[in-house]
Amino acid sequence: MPAEEGYRHDLLVVGGGGAGLRAAIAAAEESNRLSIAVISKVYPMRSHTVSAEGGTAAVMRENDSLDTHAKDTIFGSDFLADQDVVEAFVKEAPGEVIQLEHWGCPWSRDPDGRVSVRPFGGMTVNRTLYAADKTGFHMLHALFQTSLKYDKIVRYDEWFATSLLVEDGKVCGVAALNLHDGQVRPIAAKAVIICTGGAGRIYPFTTNAAIKTGDGMALAYRAGVALKDMEFVQYHPTGLPGTGILMTEASRGEGGYLKNKDGYRYLQDYGLGPPTDKPVHRKMELGPRDILSRCHIQEHLKGRTFEGPYGDYVHLDLRHLGEKVIDKKLPFVRELARNYVGIDPVYEPIPVRPVVHYMMGGISTDISGKTSLDGLYAAGETACVSINGANRLGSNSLTELLVFGARAGRAAARYALERPALRSNPIAQLVSDERKRLDQRFLRADGRERIADIREEMQNAMEKGVGIYRNQAEMKETCETLRKLRERFAHIGLADRDAVFNTELIAALELECLLDVAEAVAHSALAREESRGSHTRTDFPKRDDARFLKHSLAYRTPGGSRIEYLPVTITRWPPEERKY
Amino acid sequence: MSEETITLEVTRYRPGHDREPRAQTFSVPYRKDWVVLDALNHIKDRTDGTLSYRWSCRMGVCGSCGMMVNGVPKLTCAAFLRDYHPGPIRVEPLANFPVVRDLVISLDDFMEKLRRVKPWIIREVEKPVAEGEYLQTPAQLDLYKQFSMCINCMLCYAACPVYGLDPVFIGPAAIALGYRYNLDSRDEGYRIRQPILTEAVGVWDCTFVGECSVVCPKGVDPAAAIQRSKVAGAKEWFMSMLLPWGGR
Ligand SMILES: Cc1cc2nc3c(=O)[nH]c(=O)nc-3n(C[C@H](O)[C@H](O)[C@H](O)COP(=O)(O)OP(=O)(O)OC[C@H]3O[C@@H](n4cnc5c(N)ncnc54)[C@H](O)[C@@H]3O)c2cc1C
Ligand code: SF4
Ligand code: FES
């Protein structure tokens, strides 16, 4: 059909990061009768997967087993992971990382030529593959470059999906804005896979790139799909003050120490000891992220952290590793610390503080990536297939992109093959409605609210109410602030009315998504009256399996989220106390 | 007490409105730990929401934020204001590319060229996943590792005098990536890829001055890849010794 009427495919992947590209390739290999498209708001190799540093987990060695990987993951999740899903995950992980090896990913190697594995937080054995400390970068480029060999994968680079098109209870594509000409067009498809990544930008201080604004979560939420377990937000214990740039957990996996202002390895005071010179799995600096981030706050309350212009911090000390190890295993950490805080970790400890890093929650899917809306699938950080539960273990996420990206790709491909041709008229109507909405909301309106103001106030409210430690009064206040911000958003004013590369319009669309996601996080957190994994409440300090061994599902309503619950699947690991 | 400021002279260009690019001057707070990208974000959030540019990771790895800073191609998320103090700082779109708007350049040409060098593993027979990984020693990895570090930031194209004169030239990063796969012990595509590279390098008068390698923020050294692709004769022999079906 002519361009203004839009484009038509069998299967559309929204997002060109690790999950999206893996899904597209899996679909291409599933059937050569399918026309497949990938739409991405940035060129795929710019996607956030590019910044992942530390590694990707899979059972690769004789001293390891699928059950141990499963158990570590479930334990790390504080028993909120679905155990059938975790079992599928650990089983398919080794094949996926080897597949990526066959596609050219330059994994670091042992002298005998096998891929190397390193220790990571919360894991009982070495099972994290890595490509020095640029694992995500190499994985993304290997996937992207491999995707170029499939002629039938069509790309829409620098197109922004603004809404899902739903007709007669089924997804039939997306409405999307082409940044290069400012036109909103339908990209019709029989099946859509959302792979739009996380939403760290709902917080002021995050490791996440600017593009991580939760767009796909918001699109699904608006279409009536539930967002699952949104209250679980991972803080990473070691971000650079000011920028939030990540110092990878691999720096502790390789043997780095965390020290307070007295030079003391404080984690031993919180049941993670005893301190040893060499790293021991799941102890001290290799404890899980939720616990380490809470220890930081406790140290701060005891007055034992440093004070700096960007808040309190502790030291990540790598000096004892020596220049050779640092340059071989952690070159990017050295580069980043030198550039952004002017510190060379070979000679000085690095200042670090906890920083928002990862969304455990997301679009609720089943084990094959299918959502409750016919034709809609999701995978990657934007999805919640429930391997991470209440706390993700480092290096499980990159593997998740591969395993569940591939699963969603195959499932959506099979669905698309069976579905009859789409009807054009309703699609044209839906897109024309969407054009009107955008026009009125953003390009005609003469509101006076600034994007940056609303964004900043939202971020501060999130940090205050749903940060590392939470309580009812502050969460209620945050919900209320978010409600008011949503009202103010209706009066947003844009200076830019141009069609070509209007990044102000994109920022407004992203802010609209951020507000939706923030709302789901705050409301889900308020409703969960217990402490589990990353969700820590001072007013409900204990885990409460009787009431809350279940997933929360947030549904969008005009007055905020409506929260429902879904049982957790337990197969072989009954809940026990989570102690390291 | 008024805060110290620094001046940015930023190129503006709106297609359909401006016949030519023009410079617009902005004054931003001077902070020692700010990069040029922070200054641009400050302008966009507080002074002029219409300014357009690309950025994402703000940690030098996504490759989005390349611009000319005082005439030199730079990642603006890694270019500190303090290195240009007291200013003014000139910020322009990357040289040698068509400008889409303001500081945004068109990548269409590179995306097509990247595909042309077949930057993926080519095998006569693919090994089934169930049979495990291809073994690759650390030494074999080191052979190509450097050329796999490219973030596609396009700084080398902005610095390349040959590309500046004739954009048909396939250019430094694409050649480096093609070369990277040729050097990978898992790859058997040398015979298919090398003619593309030889042709790409051969007819063009690359001076090997190496401007591309000088500006590369990731130490890729595309100039070395270009030079070594040129001496393909000797190389070809060398590779045919290494590859199981390269000699046929
Ligand atoms: C600094 C850092 C380091 C990390 N290190 C590790 C690690 O070592 N190990 C590990 O396992 N995990 C790590 N993680 C987590 C992991 O990197 C992410 O969870 C993962 O990369 C997310 O991948 P994704 O494919 O889901 O999304 P992304 O890579 O974020 O891709 C999202 C895609 O969606 C597109 N998109 C988004 N919105 C729209 C829209 N509206 N329209 C069109 N396209 C859209 C984007 O353009 C992009 O292509 C790290 C995370 C961070 C922040
Ligand atoms: S070779 Fe270097 S300068 Fe050129 S695109 Fe790659 S990273 Fe950028
Ligand atoms: S913003 Fe990613 S490289 Fe500069």
Coordinates of C-alpha atoms and ligand atoms in Angstrom, one line a residue, chain A residues 46 50 209 340, chain B residues 37 54-66 74-78 151 153 218, ligand 3:
Chain A
R46 CA 22.2 2.3 20.1
V50 CA 24.8 -1.8 24.5
A209 CA 20.2 5.4 29.3
Y340 CA 33.7 10.6 34.7
Chain B
L37 CA 26.2 16.9 26.1
R54 CA 20.9 12.5 19.4
W55 CA 22.1 11.0 22.6
S56 CA 21.4 8.0 24.9
C57 CA 23.9 6.2 27.1
R58 CA 25.9 9.2 28.2
M59 CA 28.8 6.8 28.9
G60 CA 30.6 6.6 25.5
V61 CA 29.3 3.3 24.3
C62 CA 26.1 3.7 22.3
G63 CA 27.7 5.9 19.6
S64 CA 24.8 8.4 19.3
C65 CA 26.3 11.7 20.3
G66 CA 29.1 12.4 17.9
K74 CA 34.0 14.1 19.4
L75 CA 31.6 12.1 21.5
T76 CA 29.9 14.9 23.3
C77 CA 29.2 12.7 26.3
A78 CA 33.0 12.4 26.7
I151 CA 30.6 1.7 18.3
C153 CA 29.9 6.6 16.1
K218 CA 37.6 3.3 21.1
Ligands
FES3 S1 25.5 9.3 24.5 FE1 26.1 7.2 24.0 S2 28.1 7.6 23.2 FE2 27.6 9.5 23.9

